[in-house]
JSON list of C-alpha atoms in Angstrom, two decimals:
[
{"chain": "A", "resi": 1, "resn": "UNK", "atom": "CA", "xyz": [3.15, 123.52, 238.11]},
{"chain": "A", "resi": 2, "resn": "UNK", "atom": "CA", "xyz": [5.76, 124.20, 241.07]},
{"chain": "A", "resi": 3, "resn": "UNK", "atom": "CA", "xyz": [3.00, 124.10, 243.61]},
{"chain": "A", "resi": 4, "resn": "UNK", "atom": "CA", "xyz": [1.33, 121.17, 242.44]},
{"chain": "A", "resi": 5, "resn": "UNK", "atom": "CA", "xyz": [4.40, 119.34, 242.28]},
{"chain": "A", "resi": 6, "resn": "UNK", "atom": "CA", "xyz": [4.47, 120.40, 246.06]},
{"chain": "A", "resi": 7, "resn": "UNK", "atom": "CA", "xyz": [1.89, 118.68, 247.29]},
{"chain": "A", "resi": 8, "resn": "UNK", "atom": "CA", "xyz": [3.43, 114.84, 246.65]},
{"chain": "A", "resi": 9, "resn": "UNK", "atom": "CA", "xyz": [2.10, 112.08, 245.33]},
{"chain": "A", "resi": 10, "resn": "UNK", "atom": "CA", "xyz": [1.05, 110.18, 242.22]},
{"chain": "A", "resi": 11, "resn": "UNK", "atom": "CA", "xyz": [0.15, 106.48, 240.57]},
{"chain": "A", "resi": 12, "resn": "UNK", "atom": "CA", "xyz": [-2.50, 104.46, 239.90]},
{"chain": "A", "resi": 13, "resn": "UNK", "atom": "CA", "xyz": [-2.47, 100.43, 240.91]},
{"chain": "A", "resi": 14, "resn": "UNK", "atom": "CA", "xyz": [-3.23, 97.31, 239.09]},
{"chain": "A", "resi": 15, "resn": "UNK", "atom": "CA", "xyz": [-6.26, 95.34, 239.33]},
{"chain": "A", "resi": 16, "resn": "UNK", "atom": "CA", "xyz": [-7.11, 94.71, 242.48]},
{"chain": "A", "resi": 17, "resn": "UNK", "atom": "CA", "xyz": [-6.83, 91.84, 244.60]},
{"chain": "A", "resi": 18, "resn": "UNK", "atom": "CA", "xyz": [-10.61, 90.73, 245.88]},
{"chain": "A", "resi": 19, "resn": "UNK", "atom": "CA", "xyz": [-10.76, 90.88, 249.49]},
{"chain": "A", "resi": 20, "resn": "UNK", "atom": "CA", "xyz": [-13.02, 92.06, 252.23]},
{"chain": "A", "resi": 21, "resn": "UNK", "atom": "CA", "xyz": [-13.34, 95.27, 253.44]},
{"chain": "A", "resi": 22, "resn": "UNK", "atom": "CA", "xyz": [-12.83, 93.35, 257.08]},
{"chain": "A", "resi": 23, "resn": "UNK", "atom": "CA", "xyz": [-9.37, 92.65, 255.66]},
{"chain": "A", "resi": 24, "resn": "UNK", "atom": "CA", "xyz": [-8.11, 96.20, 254.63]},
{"chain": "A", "resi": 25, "resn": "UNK", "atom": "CA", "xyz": [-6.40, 99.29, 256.91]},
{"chain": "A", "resi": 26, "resn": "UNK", "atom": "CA", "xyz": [-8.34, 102.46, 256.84]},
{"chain": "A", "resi": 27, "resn": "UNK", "atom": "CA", "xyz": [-7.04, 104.06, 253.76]},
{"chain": "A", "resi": 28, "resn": "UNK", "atom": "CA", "xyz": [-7.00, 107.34, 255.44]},
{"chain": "A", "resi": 29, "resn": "UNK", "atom": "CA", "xyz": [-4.73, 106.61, 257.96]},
{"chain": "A", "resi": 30, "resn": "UNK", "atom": "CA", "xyz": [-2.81, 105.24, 255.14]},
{"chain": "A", "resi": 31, "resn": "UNK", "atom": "CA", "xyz": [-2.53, 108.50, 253.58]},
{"chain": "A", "resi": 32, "resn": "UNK", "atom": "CA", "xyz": [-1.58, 110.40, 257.16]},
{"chain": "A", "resi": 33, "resn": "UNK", "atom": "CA", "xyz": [1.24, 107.46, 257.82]},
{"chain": "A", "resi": 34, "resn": "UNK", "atom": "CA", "xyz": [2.82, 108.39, 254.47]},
{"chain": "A", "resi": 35, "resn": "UNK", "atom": "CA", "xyz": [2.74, 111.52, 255.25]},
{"chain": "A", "resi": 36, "resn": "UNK", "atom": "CA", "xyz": [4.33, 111.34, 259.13]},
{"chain": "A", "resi": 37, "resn": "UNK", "atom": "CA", "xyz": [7.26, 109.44, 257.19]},
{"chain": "A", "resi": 38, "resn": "UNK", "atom": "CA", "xyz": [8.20, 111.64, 254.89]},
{"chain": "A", "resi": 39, "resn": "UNK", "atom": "CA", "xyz": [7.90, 114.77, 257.95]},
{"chain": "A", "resi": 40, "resn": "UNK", "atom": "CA", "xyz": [10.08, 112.02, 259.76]},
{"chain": "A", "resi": 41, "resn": "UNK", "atom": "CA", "xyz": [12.63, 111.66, 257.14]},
{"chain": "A", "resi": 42, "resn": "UNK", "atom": "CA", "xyz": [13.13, 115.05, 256.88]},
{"chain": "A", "resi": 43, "resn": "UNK", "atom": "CA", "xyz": [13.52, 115.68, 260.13]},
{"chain": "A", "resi": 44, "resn": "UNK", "atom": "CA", "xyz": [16.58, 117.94, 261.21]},
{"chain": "A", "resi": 45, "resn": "UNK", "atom": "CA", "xyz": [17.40, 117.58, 257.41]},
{"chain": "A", "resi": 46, "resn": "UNK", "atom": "CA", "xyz": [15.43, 120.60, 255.16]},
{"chain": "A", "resi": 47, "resn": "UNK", "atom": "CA", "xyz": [18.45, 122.57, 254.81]},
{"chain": "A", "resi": 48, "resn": "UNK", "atom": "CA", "xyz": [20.41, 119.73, 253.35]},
{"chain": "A", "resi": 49, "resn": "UNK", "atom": "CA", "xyz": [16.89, 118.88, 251.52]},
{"chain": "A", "resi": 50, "resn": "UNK", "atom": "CA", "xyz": [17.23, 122.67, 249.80]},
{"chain": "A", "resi": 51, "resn": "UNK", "atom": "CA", "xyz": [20.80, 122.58, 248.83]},
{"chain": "A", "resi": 52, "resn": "UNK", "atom": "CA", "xyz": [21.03, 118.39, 247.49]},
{"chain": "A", "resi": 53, "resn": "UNK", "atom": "CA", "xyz": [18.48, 117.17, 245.20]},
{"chain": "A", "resi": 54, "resn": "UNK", "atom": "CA", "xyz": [19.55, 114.11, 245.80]},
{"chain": "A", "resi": 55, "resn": "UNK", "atom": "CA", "xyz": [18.65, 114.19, 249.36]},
{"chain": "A", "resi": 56, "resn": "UNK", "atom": "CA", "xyz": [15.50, 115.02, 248.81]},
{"chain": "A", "resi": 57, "resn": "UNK", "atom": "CA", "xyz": [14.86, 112.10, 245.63]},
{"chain": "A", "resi": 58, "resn": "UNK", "atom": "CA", "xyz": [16.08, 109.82, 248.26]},
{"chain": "A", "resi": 59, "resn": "UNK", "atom": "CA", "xyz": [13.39, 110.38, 250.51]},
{"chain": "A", "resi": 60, "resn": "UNK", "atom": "CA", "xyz": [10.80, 110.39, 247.58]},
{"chain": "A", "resi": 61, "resn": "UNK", "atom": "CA", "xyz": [12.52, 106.79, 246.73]},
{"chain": "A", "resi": 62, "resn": "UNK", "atom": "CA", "xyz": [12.53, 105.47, 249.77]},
{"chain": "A", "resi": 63, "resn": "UNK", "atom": "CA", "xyz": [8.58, 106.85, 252.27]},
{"chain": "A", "resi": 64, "resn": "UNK", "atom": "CA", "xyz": [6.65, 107.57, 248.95]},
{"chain": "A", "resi": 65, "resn": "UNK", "atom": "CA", "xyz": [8.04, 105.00, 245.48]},
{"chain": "A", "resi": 66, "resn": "UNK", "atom": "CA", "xyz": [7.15, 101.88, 247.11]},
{"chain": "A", "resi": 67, "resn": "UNK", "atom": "CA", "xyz": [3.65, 102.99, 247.47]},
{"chain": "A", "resi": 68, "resn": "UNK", "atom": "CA", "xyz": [3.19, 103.94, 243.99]},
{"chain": "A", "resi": 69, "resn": "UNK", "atom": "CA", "xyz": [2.72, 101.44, 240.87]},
{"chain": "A", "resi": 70, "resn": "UNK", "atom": "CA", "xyz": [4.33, 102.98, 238.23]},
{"chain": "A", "resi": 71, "resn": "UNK", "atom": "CA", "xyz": [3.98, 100.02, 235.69]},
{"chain": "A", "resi": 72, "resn": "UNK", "atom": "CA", "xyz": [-0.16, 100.75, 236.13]},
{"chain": "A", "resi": 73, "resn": "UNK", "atom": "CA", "xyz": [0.06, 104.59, 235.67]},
{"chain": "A", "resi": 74, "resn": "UNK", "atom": "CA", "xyz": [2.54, 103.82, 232.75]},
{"chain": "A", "resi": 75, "resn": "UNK", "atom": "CA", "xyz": [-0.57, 102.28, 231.26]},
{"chain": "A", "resi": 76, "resn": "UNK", "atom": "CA", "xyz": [-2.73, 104.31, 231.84]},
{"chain": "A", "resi": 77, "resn": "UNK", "atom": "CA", "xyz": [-1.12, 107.68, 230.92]},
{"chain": "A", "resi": 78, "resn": "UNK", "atom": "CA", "xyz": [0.26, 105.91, 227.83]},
{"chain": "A", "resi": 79, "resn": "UNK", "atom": "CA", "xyz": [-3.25, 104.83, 226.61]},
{"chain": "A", "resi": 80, "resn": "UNK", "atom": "CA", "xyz": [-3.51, 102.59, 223.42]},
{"chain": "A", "resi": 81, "resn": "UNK", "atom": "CA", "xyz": [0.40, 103.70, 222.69]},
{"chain": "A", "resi": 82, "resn": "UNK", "atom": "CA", "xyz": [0.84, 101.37, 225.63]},
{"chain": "A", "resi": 83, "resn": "UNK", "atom": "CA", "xyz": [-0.88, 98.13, 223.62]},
{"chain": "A", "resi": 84, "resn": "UNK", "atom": "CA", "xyz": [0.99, 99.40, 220.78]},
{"chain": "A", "resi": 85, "resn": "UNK", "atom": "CA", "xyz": [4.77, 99.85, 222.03]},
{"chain": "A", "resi": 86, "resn": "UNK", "atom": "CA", "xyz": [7.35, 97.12, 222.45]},
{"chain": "A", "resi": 87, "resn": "UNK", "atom": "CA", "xyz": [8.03, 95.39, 225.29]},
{"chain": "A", "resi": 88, "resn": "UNK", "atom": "CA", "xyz": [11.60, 97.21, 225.50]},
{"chain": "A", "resi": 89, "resn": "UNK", "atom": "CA", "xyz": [9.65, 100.54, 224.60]},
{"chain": "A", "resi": 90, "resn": "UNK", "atom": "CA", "xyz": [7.62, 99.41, 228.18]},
{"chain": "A", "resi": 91, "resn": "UNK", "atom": "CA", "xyz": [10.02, 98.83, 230.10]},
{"chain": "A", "resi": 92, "resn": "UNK", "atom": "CA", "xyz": [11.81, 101.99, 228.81]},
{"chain": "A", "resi": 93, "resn": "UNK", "atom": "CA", "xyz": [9.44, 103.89, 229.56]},
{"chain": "A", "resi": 94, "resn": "UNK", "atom": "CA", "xyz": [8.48, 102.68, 232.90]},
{"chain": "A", "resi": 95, "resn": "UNK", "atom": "CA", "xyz": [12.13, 103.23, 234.23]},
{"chain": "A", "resi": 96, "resn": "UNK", "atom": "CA", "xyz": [12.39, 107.21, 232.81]},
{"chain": "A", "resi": 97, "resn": "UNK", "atom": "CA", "xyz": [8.49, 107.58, 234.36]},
{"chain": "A", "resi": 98, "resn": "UNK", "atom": "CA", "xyz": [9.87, 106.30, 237.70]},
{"chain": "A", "resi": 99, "resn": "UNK", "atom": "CA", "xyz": [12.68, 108.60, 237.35]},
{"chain": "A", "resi": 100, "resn": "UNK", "atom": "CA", "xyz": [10.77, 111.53, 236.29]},
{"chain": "A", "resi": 101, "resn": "UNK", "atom": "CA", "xyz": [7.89, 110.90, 239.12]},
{"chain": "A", "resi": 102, "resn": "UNK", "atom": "CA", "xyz": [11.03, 110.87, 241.71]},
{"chain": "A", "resi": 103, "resn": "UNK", "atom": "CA", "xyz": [12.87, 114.21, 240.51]},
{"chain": "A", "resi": 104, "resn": "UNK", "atom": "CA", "xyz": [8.58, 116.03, 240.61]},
{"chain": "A", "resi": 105, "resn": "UNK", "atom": "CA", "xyz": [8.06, 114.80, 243.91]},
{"chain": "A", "resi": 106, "resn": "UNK", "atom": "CA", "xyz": [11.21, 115.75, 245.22]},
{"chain": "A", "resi": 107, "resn": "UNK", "atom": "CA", "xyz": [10.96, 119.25, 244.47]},
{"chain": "A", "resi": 108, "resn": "UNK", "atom": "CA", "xyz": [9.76, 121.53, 246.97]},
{"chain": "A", "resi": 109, "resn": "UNK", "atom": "CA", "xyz": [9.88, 118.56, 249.60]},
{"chain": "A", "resi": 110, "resn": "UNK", "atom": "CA", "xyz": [11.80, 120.50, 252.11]},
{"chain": "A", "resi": 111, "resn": "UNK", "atom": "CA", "xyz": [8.93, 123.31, 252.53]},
{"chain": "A", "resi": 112, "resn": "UNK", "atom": "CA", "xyz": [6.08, 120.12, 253.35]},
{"chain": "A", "resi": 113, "resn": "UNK", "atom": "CA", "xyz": [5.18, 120.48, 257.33]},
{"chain": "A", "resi": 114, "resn": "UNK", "atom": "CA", "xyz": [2.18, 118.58, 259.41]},
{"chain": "A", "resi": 115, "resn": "UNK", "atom": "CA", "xyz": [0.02, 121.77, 259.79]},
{"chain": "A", "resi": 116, "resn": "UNK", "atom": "CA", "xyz": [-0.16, 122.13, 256.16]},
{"chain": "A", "resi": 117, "resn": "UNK", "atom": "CA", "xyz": [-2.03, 118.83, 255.45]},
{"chain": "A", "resi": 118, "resn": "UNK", "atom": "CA", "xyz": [-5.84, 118.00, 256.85]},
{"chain": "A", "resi": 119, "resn": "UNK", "atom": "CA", "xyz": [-6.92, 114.53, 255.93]},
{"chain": "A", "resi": 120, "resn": "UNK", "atom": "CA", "xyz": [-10.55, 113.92, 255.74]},
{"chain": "A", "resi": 121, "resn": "UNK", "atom": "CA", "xyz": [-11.80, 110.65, 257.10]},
{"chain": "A", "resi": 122, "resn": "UNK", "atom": "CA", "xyz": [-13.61, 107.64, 254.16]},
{"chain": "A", "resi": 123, "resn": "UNK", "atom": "CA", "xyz": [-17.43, 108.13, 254.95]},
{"chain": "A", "resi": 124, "resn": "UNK", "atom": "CA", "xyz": [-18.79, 104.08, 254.46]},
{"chain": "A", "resi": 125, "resn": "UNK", "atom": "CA", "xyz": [-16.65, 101.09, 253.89]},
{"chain": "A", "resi": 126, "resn": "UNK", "atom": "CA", "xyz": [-13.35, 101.62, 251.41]},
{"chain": "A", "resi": 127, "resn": "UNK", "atom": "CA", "xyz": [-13.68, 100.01, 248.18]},
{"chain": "A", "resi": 128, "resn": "UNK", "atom": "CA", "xyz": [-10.83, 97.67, 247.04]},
{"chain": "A", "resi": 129, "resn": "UNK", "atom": "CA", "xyz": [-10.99, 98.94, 243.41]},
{"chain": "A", "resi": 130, "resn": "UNK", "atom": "CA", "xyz": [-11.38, 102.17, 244.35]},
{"chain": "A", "resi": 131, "resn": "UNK", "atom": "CA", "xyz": [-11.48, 104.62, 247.43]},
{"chain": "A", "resi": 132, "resn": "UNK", "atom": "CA", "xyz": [-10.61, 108.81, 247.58]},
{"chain": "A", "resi": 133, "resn": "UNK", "atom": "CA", "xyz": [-9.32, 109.86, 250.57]},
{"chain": "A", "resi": 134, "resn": "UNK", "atom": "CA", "xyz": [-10.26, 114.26, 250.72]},
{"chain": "A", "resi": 135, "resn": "UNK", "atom": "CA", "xyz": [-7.35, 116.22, 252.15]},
{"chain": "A", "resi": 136, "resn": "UNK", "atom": "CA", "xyz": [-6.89, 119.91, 252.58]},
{"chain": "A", "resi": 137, "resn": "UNK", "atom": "CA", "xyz": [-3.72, 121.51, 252.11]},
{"chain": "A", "resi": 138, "resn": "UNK", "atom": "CA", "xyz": [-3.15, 124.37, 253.12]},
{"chain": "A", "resi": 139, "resn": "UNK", "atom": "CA", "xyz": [-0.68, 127.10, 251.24]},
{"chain": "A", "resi": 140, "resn": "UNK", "atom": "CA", "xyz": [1.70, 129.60, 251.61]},
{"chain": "A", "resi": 141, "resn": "UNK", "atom": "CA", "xyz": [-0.45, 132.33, 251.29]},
{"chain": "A", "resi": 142, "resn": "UNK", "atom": "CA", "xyz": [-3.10, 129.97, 253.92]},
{"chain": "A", "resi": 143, "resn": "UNK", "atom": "CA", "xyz": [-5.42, 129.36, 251.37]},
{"chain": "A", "resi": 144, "resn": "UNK", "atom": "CA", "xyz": [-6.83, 125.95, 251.66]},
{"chain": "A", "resi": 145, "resn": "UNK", "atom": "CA", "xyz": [-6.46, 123.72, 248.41]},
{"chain": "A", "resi": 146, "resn": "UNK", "atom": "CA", "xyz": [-8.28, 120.35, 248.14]},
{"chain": "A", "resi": 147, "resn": "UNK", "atom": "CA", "xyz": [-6.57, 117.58, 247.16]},
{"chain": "A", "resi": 148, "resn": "UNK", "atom": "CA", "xyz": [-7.87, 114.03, 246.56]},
{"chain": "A", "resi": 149, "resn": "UNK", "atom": "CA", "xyz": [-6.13, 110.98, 247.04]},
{"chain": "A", "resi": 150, "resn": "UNK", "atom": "CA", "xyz": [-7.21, 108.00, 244.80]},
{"chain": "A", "resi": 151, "resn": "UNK", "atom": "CA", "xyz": [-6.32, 104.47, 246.40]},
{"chain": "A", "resi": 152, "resn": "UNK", "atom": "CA", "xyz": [-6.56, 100.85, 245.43]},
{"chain": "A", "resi": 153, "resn": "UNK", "atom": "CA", "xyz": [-6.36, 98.32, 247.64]},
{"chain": "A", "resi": 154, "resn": "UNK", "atom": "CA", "xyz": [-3.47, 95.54, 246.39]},
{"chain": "A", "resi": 155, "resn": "UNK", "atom": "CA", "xyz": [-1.89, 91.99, 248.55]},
{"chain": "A", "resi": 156, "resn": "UNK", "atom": "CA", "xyz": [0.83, 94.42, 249.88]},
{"chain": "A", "resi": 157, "resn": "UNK", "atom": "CA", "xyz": [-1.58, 97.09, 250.89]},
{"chain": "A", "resi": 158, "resn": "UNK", "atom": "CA", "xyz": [-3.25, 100.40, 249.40]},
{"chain": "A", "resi": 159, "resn": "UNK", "atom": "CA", "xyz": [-1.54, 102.06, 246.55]},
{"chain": "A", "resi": 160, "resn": "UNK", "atom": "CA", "xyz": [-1.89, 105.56, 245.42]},
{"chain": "A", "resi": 161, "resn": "UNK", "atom": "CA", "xyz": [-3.46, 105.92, 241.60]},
{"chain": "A", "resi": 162, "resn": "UNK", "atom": "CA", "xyz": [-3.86, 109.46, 240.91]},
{"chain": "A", "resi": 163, "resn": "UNK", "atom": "CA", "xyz": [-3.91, 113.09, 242.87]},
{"chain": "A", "resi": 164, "resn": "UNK", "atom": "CA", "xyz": [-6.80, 115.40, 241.84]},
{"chain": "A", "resi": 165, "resn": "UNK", "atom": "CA", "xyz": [-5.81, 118.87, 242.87]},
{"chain": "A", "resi": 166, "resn": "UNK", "atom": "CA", "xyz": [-8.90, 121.26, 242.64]},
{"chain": "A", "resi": 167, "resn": "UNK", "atom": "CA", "xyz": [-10.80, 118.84, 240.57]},
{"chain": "A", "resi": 168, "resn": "UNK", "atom": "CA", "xyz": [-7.71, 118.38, 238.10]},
{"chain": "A", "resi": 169, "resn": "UNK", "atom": "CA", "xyz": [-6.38, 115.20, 237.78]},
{"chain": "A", "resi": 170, "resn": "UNK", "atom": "CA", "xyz": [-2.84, 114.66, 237.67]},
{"chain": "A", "resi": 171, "resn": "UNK", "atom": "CA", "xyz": [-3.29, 111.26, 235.50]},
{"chain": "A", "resi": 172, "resn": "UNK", "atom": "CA", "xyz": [-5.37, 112.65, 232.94]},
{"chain": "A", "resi": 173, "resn": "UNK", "atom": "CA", "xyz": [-2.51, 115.57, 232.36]},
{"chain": "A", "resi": 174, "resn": "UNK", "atom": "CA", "xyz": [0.23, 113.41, 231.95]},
{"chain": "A", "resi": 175, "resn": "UNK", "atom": "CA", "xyz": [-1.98, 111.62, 229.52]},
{"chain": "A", "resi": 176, "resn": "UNK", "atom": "CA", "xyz": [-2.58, 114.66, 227.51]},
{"chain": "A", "resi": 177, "resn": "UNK", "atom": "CA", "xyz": [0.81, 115.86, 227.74]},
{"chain": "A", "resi": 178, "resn": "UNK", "atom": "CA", "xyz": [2.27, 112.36, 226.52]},
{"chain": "A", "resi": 179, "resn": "UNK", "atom": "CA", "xyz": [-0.15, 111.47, 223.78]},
{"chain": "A", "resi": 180, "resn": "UNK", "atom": "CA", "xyz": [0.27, 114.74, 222.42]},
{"chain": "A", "resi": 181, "resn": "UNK", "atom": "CA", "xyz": [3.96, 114.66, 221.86]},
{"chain": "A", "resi": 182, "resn": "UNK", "atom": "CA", "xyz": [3.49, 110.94, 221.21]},
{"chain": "A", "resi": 183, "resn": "UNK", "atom": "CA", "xyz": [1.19, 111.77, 218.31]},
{"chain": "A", "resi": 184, "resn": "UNK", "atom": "CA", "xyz": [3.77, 114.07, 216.74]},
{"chain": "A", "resi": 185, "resn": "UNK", "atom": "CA", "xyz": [7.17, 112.88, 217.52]},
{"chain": "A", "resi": 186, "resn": "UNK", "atom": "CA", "xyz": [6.44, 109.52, 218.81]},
{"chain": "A", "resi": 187, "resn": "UNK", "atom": "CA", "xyz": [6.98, 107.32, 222.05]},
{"chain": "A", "resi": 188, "resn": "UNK", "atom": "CA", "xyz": [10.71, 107.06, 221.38]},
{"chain": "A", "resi": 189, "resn": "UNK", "atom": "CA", "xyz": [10.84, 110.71, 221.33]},
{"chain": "A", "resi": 190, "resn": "UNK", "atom": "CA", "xyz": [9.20, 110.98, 224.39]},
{"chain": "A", "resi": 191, "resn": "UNK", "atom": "CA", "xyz": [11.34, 108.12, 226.06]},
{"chain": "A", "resi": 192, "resn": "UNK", "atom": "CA", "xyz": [14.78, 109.71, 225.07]},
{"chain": "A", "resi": 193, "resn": "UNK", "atom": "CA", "xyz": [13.42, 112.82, 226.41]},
{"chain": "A", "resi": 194, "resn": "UNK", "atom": "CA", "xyz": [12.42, 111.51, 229.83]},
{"chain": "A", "resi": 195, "resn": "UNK", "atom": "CA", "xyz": [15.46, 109.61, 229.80]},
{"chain": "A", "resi": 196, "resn": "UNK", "atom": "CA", "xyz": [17.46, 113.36, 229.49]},
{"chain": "A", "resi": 197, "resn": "UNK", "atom": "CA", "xyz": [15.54, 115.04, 231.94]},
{"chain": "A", "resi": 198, "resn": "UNK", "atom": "CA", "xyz": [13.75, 117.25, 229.62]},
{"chain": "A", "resi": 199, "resn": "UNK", "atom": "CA", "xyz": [10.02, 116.63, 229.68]},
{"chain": "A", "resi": 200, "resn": "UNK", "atom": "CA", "xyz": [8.06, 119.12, 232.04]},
{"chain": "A", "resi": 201, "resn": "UNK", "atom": "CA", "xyz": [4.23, 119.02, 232.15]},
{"chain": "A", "resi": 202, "resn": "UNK", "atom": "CA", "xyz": [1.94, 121.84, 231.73]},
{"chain": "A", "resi": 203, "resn": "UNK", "atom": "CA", "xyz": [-0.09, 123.37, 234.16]},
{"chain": "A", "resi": 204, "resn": "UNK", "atom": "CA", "xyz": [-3.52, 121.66, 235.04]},
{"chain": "A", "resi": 205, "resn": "UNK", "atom": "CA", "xyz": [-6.19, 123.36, 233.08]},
{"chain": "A", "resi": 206, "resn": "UNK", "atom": "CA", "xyz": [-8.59, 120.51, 232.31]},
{"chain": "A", "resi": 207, "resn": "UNK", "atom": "CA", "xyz": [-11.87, 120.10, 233.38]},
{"chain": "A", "resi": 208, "resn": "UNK", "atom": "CA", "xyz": [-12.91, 118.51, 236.90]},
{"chain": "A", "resi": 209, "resn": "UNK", "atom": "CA", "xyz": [-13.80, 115.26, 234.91]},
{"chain": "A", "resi": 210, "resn": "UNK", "atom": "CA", "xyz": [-11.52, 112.34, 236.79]},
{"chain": "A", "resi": 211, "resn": "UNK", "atom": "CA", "xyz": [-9.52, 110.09, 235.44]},
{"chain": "A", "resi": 212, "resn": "UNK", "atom": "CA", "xyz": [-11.33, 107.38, 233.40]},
{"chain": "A", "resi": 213, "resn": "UNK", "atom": "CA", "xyz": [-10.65, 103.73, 233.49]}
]
């Protein structure tokens, strides 16, 4: 899971606003700007990125947060518990997902460089509801991973919706994580323990089916 949480990234958007392809930037280069921001923010700063946490998070919070819709992916990962909870059980949840998204991402920052990341240009016209932009990244080792970025296209510009690494989605594992502890302990249970700092994923093994809608 260390590695995966390496490679950045996560959400899903709301529905999207109807407009014409004329209208939209090239989701691509969307992805590569992200990614020259957060190589910018941590310019001259990786050691201070290794030893504070918070350094890190605060680059995650500041190049990569904005550009994910967490109250989308909340519903999405939380399924028909979503329809079901409270409206304090939503909101909740939506703050300790943020948080828990931010501390992930964070991890491992300090080790991301430009060489390490080849982004694949959109063959045809992106679609507003929903366009993958293919990457490569490359590891340690110099193995090359791919890694799919899925993108919706909102009023303030293309949002991030999920990161399928190898065919694995990163939605659908939060889903099965969630809805299985949600199933035996229940969402509070599984709010408190986001809340604490507690709640780890397991390690992608689904299938290469994506996420469903």
């Amino acid at each position: 899971m260390k590695f995966f949480r390496k490679l950045l990234l996560l959400a899903i958007a709301a529905v999207a606003v109807p407009v014409t392809a004329a209208e939209m930037t090239d989701p691509a280069k969307f992805i590569e700007e992200r990614a020259q921001a957060v190589l910018s923010a941590l310019d001259g700063k990786r050691d201070e990125v290794r030893e504070n946490p918070q350094v890190a998070q605060e680059i995650v919070r500041k190049e990569l947060l904005p550009h994910i819709d967490v109250d989308y992916i909340s519903r999405l990962v939380l399924s028909t518990h979503w329809r079901r909870a409270s409206e304090e059980q939503r909101e909740r949840f939506k703050a300790a997902f943020e948080k828990f998204l931010l501390e992930s991402y964070a991890q491992g920052l300090a080790e991301f460089t430009e060489d390490r990341l080849k982004v694949m240009p959109v063959r045809g016209e992106p679609d507003p509801r929903r366009t993958i932009v293919a990457t490569e990244v490359t590891r340690g080792n110099g193995q090359s991973v791919p890694v799919a970025y899925t993108l919706r296209w909102k009023d303030d510009g293309w949002k991030l919706f999920d990161v399928i690494i190898e065919g694995i989605s990163y939605v659908r594992n939060y889903k099965t994580d969630f809805n299985s502890e949600i199933s035996q302990k229940g969402l509070d249970s599984l709010i408190a323990r986001l809340e604490e700092g507690s709640v780890s994923t397991s390690e992608p093994t689904d299938d290469a089916e994506e996420t469903g809608q």
